[in-house]
Coordinates of C-alpha atoms and ligand atoms in Angstrom, one line a residue:
M560 CA 46.5 -24.6 72.5
A561 CA 46.1 -24.4 76.2
E562 CA 44.0 -27.0 77.7
E563 CA 41.2 -24.6 79.5
N564 CA 41.4 -21.9 76.0
K565 CA 41.0 -25.2 73.7
S566 CA 37.9 -26.5 75.7
S567 CA 36.4 -22.6 75.4
L568 CA 36.8 -23.2 71.6
E569 CA 35.8 -26.7 71.3
P570 CA 32.4 -26.1 71.8
L571 CA 32.2 -23.7 69.4
A572 CA 33.7 -25.7 66.7
A573 CA 31.4 -28.5 67.4
L574 CA 28.5 -26.6 66.7
C575 CA 30.2 -25.0 63.9
K576 CA 30.7 -28.5 62.2
R577 CA 27.3 -29.9 63.8
R578 CA 24.8 -26.9 62.3
G579 CA 27.2 -26.8 58.9
F580 CA 29.1 -23.6 59.5
I581 CA 32.6 -24.9 59.2
Y582 CA 34.1 -28.2 58.1
H583 CA 37.5 -29.4 57.7
S584 CA 38.5 -29.2 53.6
S585 CA 38.8 -32.8 52.0
E586 CA 37.5 -34.4 55.7
I587 CA 36.7 -37.5 54.1
Y588 CA 40.5 -38.1 53.3
G589 CA 41.9 -36.9 56.9
G590 CA 42.0 -33.1 56.3
I591 CA 44.6 -31.1 55.0
P592 CA 46.1 -28.8 57.7
G593 CA 45.1 -25.1 57.4
F594 CA 42.3 -25.4 54.8
W595 CA 38.7 -25.0 56.1
D596 CA 35.6 -25.0 53.9
Y597 CA 32.5 -23.0 54.9
G598 CA 29.0 -24.9 55.0
P599 CA 25.5 -23.9 54.2
L600 CA 25.3 -21.5 57.3
G601 CA 29.0 -20.7 56.9
S602 CA 28.7 -19.7 53.3
E603 CA 25.5 -17.6 54.1
F604 CA 27.2 -15.9 57.1
K605 CA 30.6 -14.9 54.8
R606 CA 28.7 -13.5 52.3
N607 CA 27.0 -11.2 55.0
V608 CA 30.4 -10.7 56.4
K609 CA 31.9 -9.4 53.3
D610 CA 28.7 -7.6 51.9
A611 CA 28.8 -5.7 54.9
W612 CA 32.1 -4.9 54.6
W613 CA 31.8 -3.6 50.9
Q614 CA 28.7 -1.5 51.7
F615 CA 30.6 0.4 54.7
T616 CA 33.5 0.6 52.9
V617 CA 32.7 1.2 49.2
R618 CA 28.9 1.7 48.3
G619 CA 28.3 3.5 51.3
R620 CA 31.0 6.7 50.3
E621 CA 31.9 8.2 47.4
D622 CA 35.6 8.6 47.3
V623 CA 36.2 4.9 47.2
A624 CA 36.0 2.6 44.3
G625 CA 36.2 -1.1 43.6
L626 CA 38.5 -3.7 42.3
D627 CA 38.6 -7.4 41.4
A628 CA 41.8 -8.5 40.5
T629 CA 43.5 -12.0 39.5
I630 CA 45.4 -14.2 42.2
I631 CA 47.9 -15.1 39.9
M632 CA 49.6 -12.1 39.0
H633 CA 53.1 -10.8 37.1
P634 CA 55.7 -12.3 39.7
K635 CA 57.5 -9.0 39.5
I636 CA 55.1 -7.3 41.7
W637 CA 56.1 -9.6 44.5
K638 CA 59.8 -8.4 43.6
A639 CA 58.4 -4.8 44.1
S640 CA 56.6 -5.1 46.9
G641 CA 59.5 -7.0 48.8
H642 CA 57.2 -10.4 49.4
L643 CA 60.1 -12.5 47.1
D644 CA 62.8 -11.2 49.2
T645 CA 61.6 -10.8 52.7
F646 CA 58.3 -12.1 53.3
A647 CA 59.3 -15.1 55.5
D648 CA 58.9 -16.6 58.8
P649 CA 62.1 -18.2 60.8
M650 CA 61.5 -21.9 60.7
T651 CA 63.1 -24.7 62.5
M652 CA 63.2 -28.5 63.0
C653 CA 63.4 -30.7 65.8
K654 CA 66.3 -33.0 65.3
E655 CA 64.8 -35.8 67.5
C656 CA 61.1 -35.8 66.4
K657 CA 61.7 -33.6 63.1
K658 CA 58.5 -31.2 64.3
L659 CA 58.8 -28.2 61.9
M660 CA 58.0 -25.2 63.9
R661 CA 58.3 -21.2 63.7
A662 CA 61.2 -20.4 65.9
D663 CA 59.3 -17.2 66.7
Q664 CA 56.4 -19.2 68.2
I665 CA 58.6 -21.6 70.3
K666 CA 57.8 -20.2 73.4
D667 CA 53.9 -20.2 72.8
I668 CA 54.1 -23.7 71.8
Y669 CA 56.3 -24.6 74.9
E670 CA 53.8 -22.5 77.3
E671 CA 51.0 -24.5 75.1
Q672 CA 52.7 -27.9 76.1
K673 CA 53.6 -27.1 79.5
K674 CA 50.0 -27.4 80.1
K675 CA 49.9 -31.0 78.9
P676 CA 51.9 -34.4 80.6
Q677 CA 55.2 -33.9 79.0
P678 CA 58.2 -35.6 81.0
K679 CA 60.9 -35.0 78.3
I680 CA 60.1 -31.4 77.9
A681 CA 63.8 -29.9 78.8
G682 CA 62.5 -26.5 79.8
A683 CA 63.8 -23.7 77.4
D684 CA 63.2 -22.1 74.5
F685 CA 66.3 -23.4 72.5
F686 CA 64.8 -27.1 72.8
C687 CA 62.0 -28.3 71.1
P688 CA 59.1 -27.9 73.2
Y689 CA 57.3 -31.1 72.1
C690 CA 60.0 -33.4 72.7
G691 CA 63.1 -31.4 74.2
G692 CA 65.1 -32.6 71.7
E693 CA 67.5 -30.2 69.9
L694 CA 66.7 -27.6 67.5
T695 CA 68.4 -26.7 64.3
E696 CA 69.1 -23.1 63.1
P697 CA 66.2 -20.8 62.0
K698 CA 66.2 -20.3 58.5
P699 CA 63.9 -18.0 56.8
F700 CA 61.1 -19.7 54.5
N701 CA 59.0 -18.1 52.2
L702 CA 55.3 -18.0 52.8
M703 CA 54.4 -17.6 49.4
F704 CA 52.6 -21.2 47.6
K705 CA 54.7 -21.0 44.0
T706 CA 53.1 -22.6 40.8
I707 CA 54.0 -22.9 37.1
V708 CA 51.8 -20.9 34.3
G709 CA 51.6 -22.3 31.3
P710 CA 53.0 -26.0 30.1
I711 CA 56.4 -25.9 30.4
E712 CA 58.0 -26.4 34.3
D713 CA 61.1 -23.8 33.9
P714 CA 61.8 -21.4 36.8
S715 CA 61.0 -18.8 34.1
N716 CA 57.6 -19.6 34.3
V717 CA 57.0 -19.3 38.3
A718 CA 54.2 -17.7 39.5
Y719 CA 53.0 -17.4 42.7
L720 CA 49.5 -17.2 44.6
R721 CA 49.2 -13.9 46.1
P722 CA 49.7 -13.7 49.9
E723 CA 47.8 -10.6 49.9
T724 CA 45.1 -8.5 48.1
A725 CA 46.8 -5.1 48.4
Q726 CA 49.2 -5.2 45.4
A727 CA 46.6 -5.6 42.8
I728 CA 45.3 -2.5 44.1
F729 CA 48.9 -0.6 43.4
A730 CA 49.7 -2.6 40.7
Q731 CA 46.2 -1.2 38.7
F732 CA 46.6 2.3 40.7
T733 CA 46.8 4.3 37.3
N734 CA 44.0 2.3 35.6
V735 CA 41.5 3.1 38.0
L736 CA 42.7 6.8 38.6
S737 CA 42.1 7.3 35.0
T738 CA 38.5 5.4 34.8
S739 CA 36.7 5.8 38.1
R740 CA 36.8 9.7 38.0
Q741 CA 38.0 9.9 41.6
Q742 CA 41.0 12.4 42.6
V743 CA 43.1 12.1 45.7
P744 CA 42.3 11.8 48.3
F745 CA 40.2 8.4 47.1
G746 CA 40.5 4.3 48.1
I747 CA 40.5 1.5 46.0
A748 CA 38.8 -1.7 47.8
Q749 CA 39.1 -5.1 46.9
M750 CA 38.3 -8.9 49.0
G751 CA 38.9 -12.1 48.2
K752 CA 41.7 -15.1 48.5
S753 CA 45.1 -15.0 50.0
F754 CA 47.3 -17.4 50.5
R755 CA 50.3 -18.3 52.5
N756 CA 52.0 -21.2 53.1
E757 CA 52.0 -20.5 56.9
V758 CA 54.6 -23.2 58.6
T759 CA 52.0 -23.9 61.3
P760 CA 48.6 -23.0 60.9
R761 CA 46.6 -23.0 64.5
N762 CA 43.8 -22.0 66.5
Y763 CA 40.9 -23.2 64.1
T764 CA 40.3 -20.8 61.2
F765 CA 42.3 -18.0 62.7
R766 CA 45.6 -18.9 60.8
S767 CA 44.8 -20.7 57.6
R768 CA 46.8 -21.2 54.6
E769 CA 44.1 -20.1 51.9
F770 CA 42.0 -17.0 53.3
E771 CA 40.4 -14.3 52.4
Q772 CA 41.4 -10.5 52.8
M773 CA 39.3 -7.4 52.9
E774 CA 41.4 -4.6 52.1
L775 CA 41.5 -0.7 51.2
E776 CA 44.4 1.3 49.7
F777 CA 43.2 5.0 50.6
F778 CA 45.4 7.3 48.7
I779 CA 46.1 10.6 50.4
R780 CA 48.2 13.8 49.2
P781 CA 51.8 14.2 51.2
D782 CA 51.7 16.2 54.2
E783 CA 54.1 18.7 51.8
A784 CA 51.1 19.3 49.6
I785 CA 49.0 19.8 51.5
E786 CA 51.2 22.6 52.9
I787 CA 51.4 24.3 50.0
L788 CA 47.7 24.1 49.2
Y789 CA 46.2 25.3 52.7
G790 CA 49.5 27.0 54.6
H791 CA 48.8 24.4 57.5
V792 CA 48.2 20.6 58.2
V793 CA 45.9 19.5 60.2
T794 CA 47.3 16.9 62.9
L795 CA 46.0 14.7 65.4
A796 CA 47.1 17.8 67.9
D797 CA 44.3 20.0 66.2
N798 CA 41.6 18.0 67.6
P799 CA 39.9 17.2 64.1
D800 CA 36.3 15.9 64.0
L801 CA 36.9 12.6 62.9
D802 CA 33.1 12.0 62.8
G803 CA 32.3 14.6 60.3
E804 CA 32.6 15.0 56.9
V805 CA 36.3 14.3 55.9
Q806 CA 38.4 17.8 55.3
Q807 CA 41.1 18.3 52.6
D808 CA 43.9 20.0 54.9
W809 CA 43.9 16.4 57.2
G810 CA 47.5 15.6 57.1
W811 CA 48.5 11.8 57.0
E812 CA 48.4 11.1 60.9
V813 CA 44.6 12.1 61.1
W814 CA 43.8 10.1 57.6
H815 CA 45.3 7.3 59.6
K816 CA 43.4 7.9 62.7
Y817 CA 40.0 8.7 60.7
W818 CA 40.7 4.8 59.5
V819 CA 41.3 3.5 62.6
E820 CA 38.0 5.0 63.8
Q821 CA 36.0 3.9 60.6
R822 CA 36.9 0.5 61.3
K823 CA 36.1 0.4 65.0
K824 CA 32.6 2.0 63.8
F825 CA 32.3 -1.2 61.1
L826 CA 33.4 -3.8 63.8
N827 CA 30.7 -2.4 66.2
A828 CA 28.2 -2.4 63.2
V829 CA 28.6 -6.0 63.0
G830 CA 28.6 -7.1 66.2
L831 CA 31.7 -6.4 68.1
P832 CA 31.3 -4.2 70.9
S833 CA 34.4 -1.4 71.6
E834 CA 34.9 -2.6 74.9
R835 CA 36.0 -6.2 73.2
F836 CA 38.7 -4.9 71.4
V837 CA 41.9 -2.9 71.7
E838 CA 43.8 -0.6 69.4
Y839 CA 47.6 -1.5 69.8
W840 CA 49.8 1.1 68.1
Q841 CA 53.5 -0.6 67.2
K842 CA 56.2 1.1 68.6
P843 CA 58.8 2.6 66.8
D844 CA 60.7 -0.4 66.5
E845 CA 58.4 -2.6 65.5
L846 CA 57.5 -0.6 62.6
A847 CA 58.2 -1.7 58.7
H848 CA 61.2 1.0 57.6
Y849 CA 58.6 2.9 55.4
A850 CA 55.5 3.0 57.8
R851 CA 55.1 5.5 59.8
A852 CA 52.4 4.2 61.9
C853 CA 50.8 1.1 62.1
V854 CA 47.5 -0.2 64.5
D855 CA 46.8 -3.4 65.0
I856 CA 43.2 -3.8 66.2
E857 CA 43.1 -6.7 68.6
Y858 CA 40.4 -8.9 70.0
D859 CA 40.2 -11.3 73.0
F860 CA 40.2 -14.8 71.3
P861 CA 39.6 -18.0 73.7
F862 CA 43.2 -18.7 72.8
G863 CA 44.7 -15.3 73.8
R864 CA 44.5 -11.7 72.3
Q865 CA 45.4 -11.7 68.9
E866 CA 45.5 -9.4 66.0
L867 CA 42.1 -9.1 64.1
E868 CA 42.9 -6.4 61.5
G869 CA 45.5 -3.6 61.0
I870 CA 45.7 -0.3 59.7
A871 CA 49.1 1.3 58.2
A872 CA 50.0 4.3 57.1
R873 CA 52.6 3.2 54.6
S874 CA 53.9 6.6 53.3
D875 CA 54.3 6.4 49.3
F876 CA 56.2 2.9 49.5
D877 CA 54.3 1.0 47.8
L878 CA 53.9 3.1 44.5
S879 CA 57.4 4.1 44.6
Q880 CA 58.5 0.8 44.3
H881 CA 56.2 -0.1 41.6
Q882 CA 57.1 2.9 39.8
K883 CA 61.0 1.7 39.9
H884 CA 60.4 -1.8 39.1
S885 CA 57.9 -1.1 36.3
G886 CA 59.3 1.9 35.0
E887 CA 55.9 3.2 34.7
P888 CA 55.2 6.5 36.5
Q889 CA 52.7 6.4 39.1
S890 CA 52.7 9.7 40.2
V891 CA 49.2 12.0 40.2
F892 CA 48.7 15.6 38.7
D893 CA 47.0 17.9 40.9
D894 CA 46.0 20.9 39.7
P895 CA 45.1 22.7 42.6
L896 CA 48.5 21.8 43.8
K897 CA 50.1 23.7 40.8
Q898 CA 47.9 26.5 40.6
A899 CA 48.5 27.1 44.6
A900 CA 52.3 26.5 44.1
K901 CA 52.1 29.3 41.3
K902 CA 51.4 31.7 43.7
M903 CA 54.7 31.4 45.9
D904 CA 57.4 33.4 44.6
E905 CA 61.1 32.3 44.6
Q906 CA 61.8 32.9 48.2
A907 CA 58.9 31.0 49.3
R908 CA 59.7 28.4 47.7
A909 CA 63.1 28.4 48.5
A910 CA 62.1 28.7 51.9
F911 CA 59.9 25.7 51.6
I912 CA 62.3 23.5 50.2
E913 CA 64.9 24.3 53.0
K914 CA 62.0 23.2 55.7
V915 CA 61.7 20.1 53.7
Q916 CA 65.2 18.9 53.5
K917 CA 65.6 19.5 57.2
D918 CA 62.3 17.2 57.8
W919 CA 63.7 14.6 55.6
V920 CA 67.2 14.5 56.8
S921 CA 65.8 14.5 60.0
R922 CA 64.2 10.9 59.4
G923 CA 67.3 9.3 57.5
K924 CA 66.3 10.6 54.0
D925 CA 68.2 12.3 51.2
A926 CA 68.3 16.2 50.8
E927 CA 68.6 16.3 46.9
E928 CA 65.8 13.8 46.8
A929 CA 63.7 16.1 48.9
K930 CA 64.3 19.2 46.9
K931 CA 63.6 16.9 43.9
F932 CA 60.6 16.1 45.6
C933 CA 59.4 20.0 46.4
E934 CA 59.8 20.7 42.6
D935 CA 57.5 18.1 41.5
L936 CA 55.1 19.4 43.7
F937 CA 55.5 23.1 42.7
N938 CA 54.5 21.2 39.0
G939 CA 51.2 19.8 40.4
R940 CA 53.2 16.3 41.0
Y941 CA 53.5 13.7 43.7
I942 CA 53.5 10.0 44.4
P943 CA 50.3 9.3 46.9
H944 CA 50.9 8.3 50.2
V945 CA 48.7 5.5 51.2
I946 CA 46.6 4.7 54.6
E947 CA 45.8 0.4 54.2
P948 CA 43.2 -1.3 56.5
S949 CA 43.8 -4.5 56.2
A950 CA 41.3 -7.1 57.1
G951 CA 40.9 -10.8 57.3
V952 CA 37.6 -12.1 56.8
D953 CA 37.7 -15.7 58.2
R954 CA 39.7 -14.1 61.3
L955 CA 36.5 -11.4 61.7
M956 CA 33.9 -14.5 61.0
L957 CA 35.7 -16.3 64.1
A958 CA 36.0 -12.9 66.5
L959 CA 32.2 -12.8 65.4
L960 CA 31.3 -16.3 66.4
C961 CA 33.2 -16.5 69.4
E962 CA 31.5 -13.1 70.4
A963 CA 28.1 -14.2 69.5
Y964 CA 28.5 -18.0 71.4
E965 CA 26.6 -18.3 74.4
E966 CA 25.2 -21.7 76.6
Q967 CA 22.5 -19.8 78.7
K968 CA 21.4 -21.8 81.8
L969 CA 17.5 -21.4 81.5
T970 CA 14.8 -22.8 84.0
D971 CA 11.3 -23.3 83.0
D972 CA 8.1 -22.3 85.3
K973 CA 8.1 -25.8 86.6
G974 CA 11.7 -25.4 87.4
K975 CA 13.4 -27.7 85.0
E976 CA 16.6 -26.7 84.1
D977 CA 18.1 -26.7 80.2
I978 CA 20.8 -25.5 78.2
R979 CA 20.1 -23.3 75.4
T980 CA 22.9 -22.7 72.8
V981 CA 22.4 -19.5 71.2
L982 CA 24.6 -17.1 68.7
H983 CA 23.7 -13.8 69.1
F984 CA 24.7 -12.5 65.6
S985 CA 24.1 -9.0 64.6
P986 CA 20.9 -9.4 62.0
K987 CA 23.3 -7.8 59.0
V988 CA 25.7 -11.2 59.3
A989 CA 23.0 -14.1 60.6
P990 CA 23.6 -16.7 58.2
I991 CA 19.6 -16.8 58.0
K992 CA 17.4 -13.5 59.1
V993 CA 13.8 -15.2 59.6
A994 CA 12.6 -18.3 59.9
V995 CA 8.9 -19.1 59.2
F996 CA 7.0 -21.9 61.0
P997 CA 3.3 -22.9 60.5
L998 CA 1.9 -23.5 64.0
I999 CA -0.2 -26.5 63.0
K1000 CA 1.2 -28.4 59.7
K1001 CA -2.2 -30.4 59.3
D1002 CA -4.1 -26.9 59.4
E1003 CA -4.5 -26.1 55.7
A1004 CA -5.3 -22.4 56.2
T1005 CA -2.5 -21.4 58.2
Y1006 CA -0.2 -23.8 56.4
K1007 CA -0.9 -22.0 53.2
I1008 CA -0.5 -18.3 54.6
A1009 CA 3.1 -19.3 56.0
R1010 CA 4.1 -20.8 52.7
E1011 CA 2.8 -17.4 50.9
L1012 CA 4.5 -15.8 53.7
F1013 CA 7.9 -17.4 53.4
N1014 CA 7.6 -17.5 49.4
K1015 CA 7.5 -13.3 49.8
L1016 CA 10.3 -13.1 52.5
R1017 CA 12.7 -15.2 50.8
K1018 CA 12.9 -12.7 47.8
K1019 CA 14.0 -10.3 50.0
V1020 CA 16.2 -12.2 52.3
N1021 CA 17.3 -15.8 53.4
C1022 CA 14.8 -17.5 55.2
F1023 CA 14.3 -20.8 56.5
W1024 CA 11.3 -22.8 56.1
D1025 CA 10.7 -25.7 59.4
E1026 CA 7.1 -27.4 60.0
S1027 CA 8.5 -30.2 62.0
G1028 CA 8.6 -31.0 65.9
Q1029 CA 7.3 -28.7 68.6
I1030 CA 7.6 -25.0 68.4
G1031 CA 10.0 -24.5 71.3
R1032 CA 12.5 -27.1 69.5
R1033 CA 12.0 -25.3 66.2
Y1034 CA 12.9 -22.2 68.2
R1035 CA 15.8 -23.7 69.7
R1036 CA 17.5 -25.0 66.3
Q1037 CA 17.4 -21.3 65.1
D1038 CA 19.1 -20.1 68.3
E1039 CA 22.0 -22.0 67.4
A1040 CA 21.9 -20.8 63.7
G1041 CA 21.9 -17.4 64.8
T1042 CA 18.5 -16.6 63.4
P1043 CA 17.4 -13.4 64.7
W1044 CA 13.8 -13.6 64.2
C1045 CA 11.4 -16.8 64.1
I1046 CA 7.6 -16.1 62.7
T1047 CA 4.7 -18.2 64.0
V1048 CA 1.7 -18.4 61.7
D1049 CA -1.6 -19.4 63.9
P1050 CA -5.2 -19.5 63.2
Q1051 CA -5.3 -15.9 64.5
T1052 CA -3.1 -14.9 61.3
V1053 CA -6.1 -16.5 59.1
E1054 CA -8.4 -13.8 60.8
D1055 CA -6.7 -10.3 61.2
G1056 CA -3.3 -10.9 59.2
T1057 CA -0.6 -10.8 62.3
F1058 CA 1.9 -13.3 63.3
T1059 CA 4.2 -13.9 65.9
V1060 CA 7.7 -12.7 66.0
R1061 CA 9.7 -14.2 68.4
D1062 CA 13.1 -12.2 69.2
R1063 CA 16.1 -14.6 69.6
D1064 CA 17.7 -12.8 72.1
S1065 CA 15.1 -11.9 74.4
M1066 CA 13.0 -14.9 73.3
Q1067 CA 9.6 -12.5 73.3
Q1068 CA 6.7 -12.8 71.6
E1069 CA 4.8 -9.9 69.8
R1070 CA 2.1 -9.8 66.8
L1071 CA 3.0 -8.2 64.1
T1072 CA 1.6 -7.4 60.7
Y1073 CA 3.6 -8.2 57.6
E1074 CA 4.3 -4.3 56.8
Q1075 CA 5.3 -3.7 60.7
F1076 CA 7.8 -6.7 60.3
L1077 CA 9.2 -5.4 57.0
V1078 CA 9.9 -2.1 58.5
K1079 CA 11.3 -4.1 62.0
M1080 CA 13.9 -5.9 59.6
T1081 CA 14.8 -3.1 57.3
E1082 CA 15.6 -1.0 60.0
A1083 CA 17.8 -4.0 61.6
L1084 CA 19.7 -4.7 58.3
E1085 CA 20.7 -1.5 57.4
F1086 CA 24.1 0.4 58.0
Ligands
ATP1104 P1 49.8 -12.1 61.4 O1 50.9 -11.2 62.0 O2 48.6 -12.5 62.1 O3 50.5 -13.4 60.6 P2 50.2 -10.1 59.6 O4 50.2 -8.9 60.3 O5 50.5 -11.2 58.9 O6 49.2 -10.9 60.6 P3 48.7 -9.0 57.4 O7 49.8 -8.9 56.4 O8 48.7 -7.7 57.9 O9 48.6 -9.8 58.6 O10 47.3 -9.0 56.9 C1 46.0 -8.5 57.2 C2 45.1 -9.2 57.8 O11 44.7 -10.4 57.3 C3 45.4 -9.7 59.1 O12 45.1 -8.6 60.3 C4 44.5 -11.1 59.2 O13 43.1 -10.4 59.9 C5 44.6 -11.9 58.1 N1 45.1 -12.8 57.5 C6 46.3 -12.6 57.4 N2 47.2 -14.1 57.7 C7 46.1 -14.8 58.0 C8 46.1 -16.1 57.6 N3 47.3 -17.0 57.8 N4 44.8 -16.9 57.7 C9 43.6 -16.2 58.2 N5 43.7 -14.7 58.1 C10 45.0 -14.1 57.8

């Protein structure tokens, strides 16, 4: 991390430690690189980010079902997915200082090191960026953590901690399909821990070895099935309305862009304005061989512009792989498709097959396979294609923290300058929604009302009680925690039931009744 960048992440990291958002894992033993713990405020914040994603992606829709699968799965899953053979980073080692590093990150490390006093740097990527020593040939290093299932340490008992949550969705596709009353197009969502033995975990929680993901696999009909059903396939060139209801005649390209837009809406809703991130459309030579498109949503972190999440159109690759490796059919039966195909005469079918073959061959695929695929379609069968929006919980939390953090220079009435540290979280993800203070601790009447109010509110949302110190100090403590509202109960509350509600961002106060405050809070928390 460059010196100036480091300094811009450092105050945030210090706040996160001081206020109980993020700690080094196993800190009393010196920590363990790439592992982080969330403290009292961090764990609430994380829960809110995940709940927001679940509400937006699963509960708020009729066409997505949830899944909560195990971390350790049958090792054949990782063979089928390609992770066993290809989920590797190129690793190199310095022959002098013995430091391990990712060969593809040497340039970045070199740039970072250049800004530090390093007289021995040789000045080229092929030398160690730390000491200028000679590097070994890069070797692929598989990122999956291995473990043994059962008591016998035998290669046949090797299993892996999942490096992504997505594969369980594919492995349980047929079960979810038959038990959820969903039909293609529909999605399956899952969130949970993933593990990657990253060669160089870096940039605070950005690249960790244990982290959480929130992934959706949205299954769609192949475009050829839509052609049979509707006689056309809607593409982006048709300017579809991506803000309205989803449409059955959308092709993969439209579904992909639709999910990019949905993800952007979600990021806006949890506190990242659109102007703070960019869509990076991967170029054809950057795409995985099976992928038809992939968009990275990138955020300007203090250490540079980096991927926040990705949305990939993965064709039918994953389910086809699992069908091949497990021997279990992964195709679906689509009755409307069969009925539509029945209406095609021999000539129309032959023309359709010819068209599909031409298209497949132009994309380097086999003509015979294309024919078989068309014949399956005529029988209402196909393996669904998939759009995959895949996000990291921790990475999003880091982006939200960076976005929310501000050191404000304030000048009071007497001209005295002061710095206010504030986290401008969206109320939807703020760890504490409301703090309740009795203005005067010793005043029995106000204290009692404040306590009753606190007890009522904490049944609804996470609240914080603070009765110590001046009110100004109490506000500042909540500003650092990102609490959107502070309620102060004072003698007037005893008379008319109203209390002051202080807004974190404007620092303005207004008097509200309990009912008025509930309306205000509920509106701000709703999606
Ligand atoms: P990167 O290129 O940054 O390693 P990736 O392209 O391998 O990421 P995916 O496999 O697509 O990432 O994972 C989806 C999402 O999971 C990422 O966009 C990111 O938000 C999150 N993620 C992946 N690896 C890590 C990690 N080591 N630490 C934290 N989050 C991660």
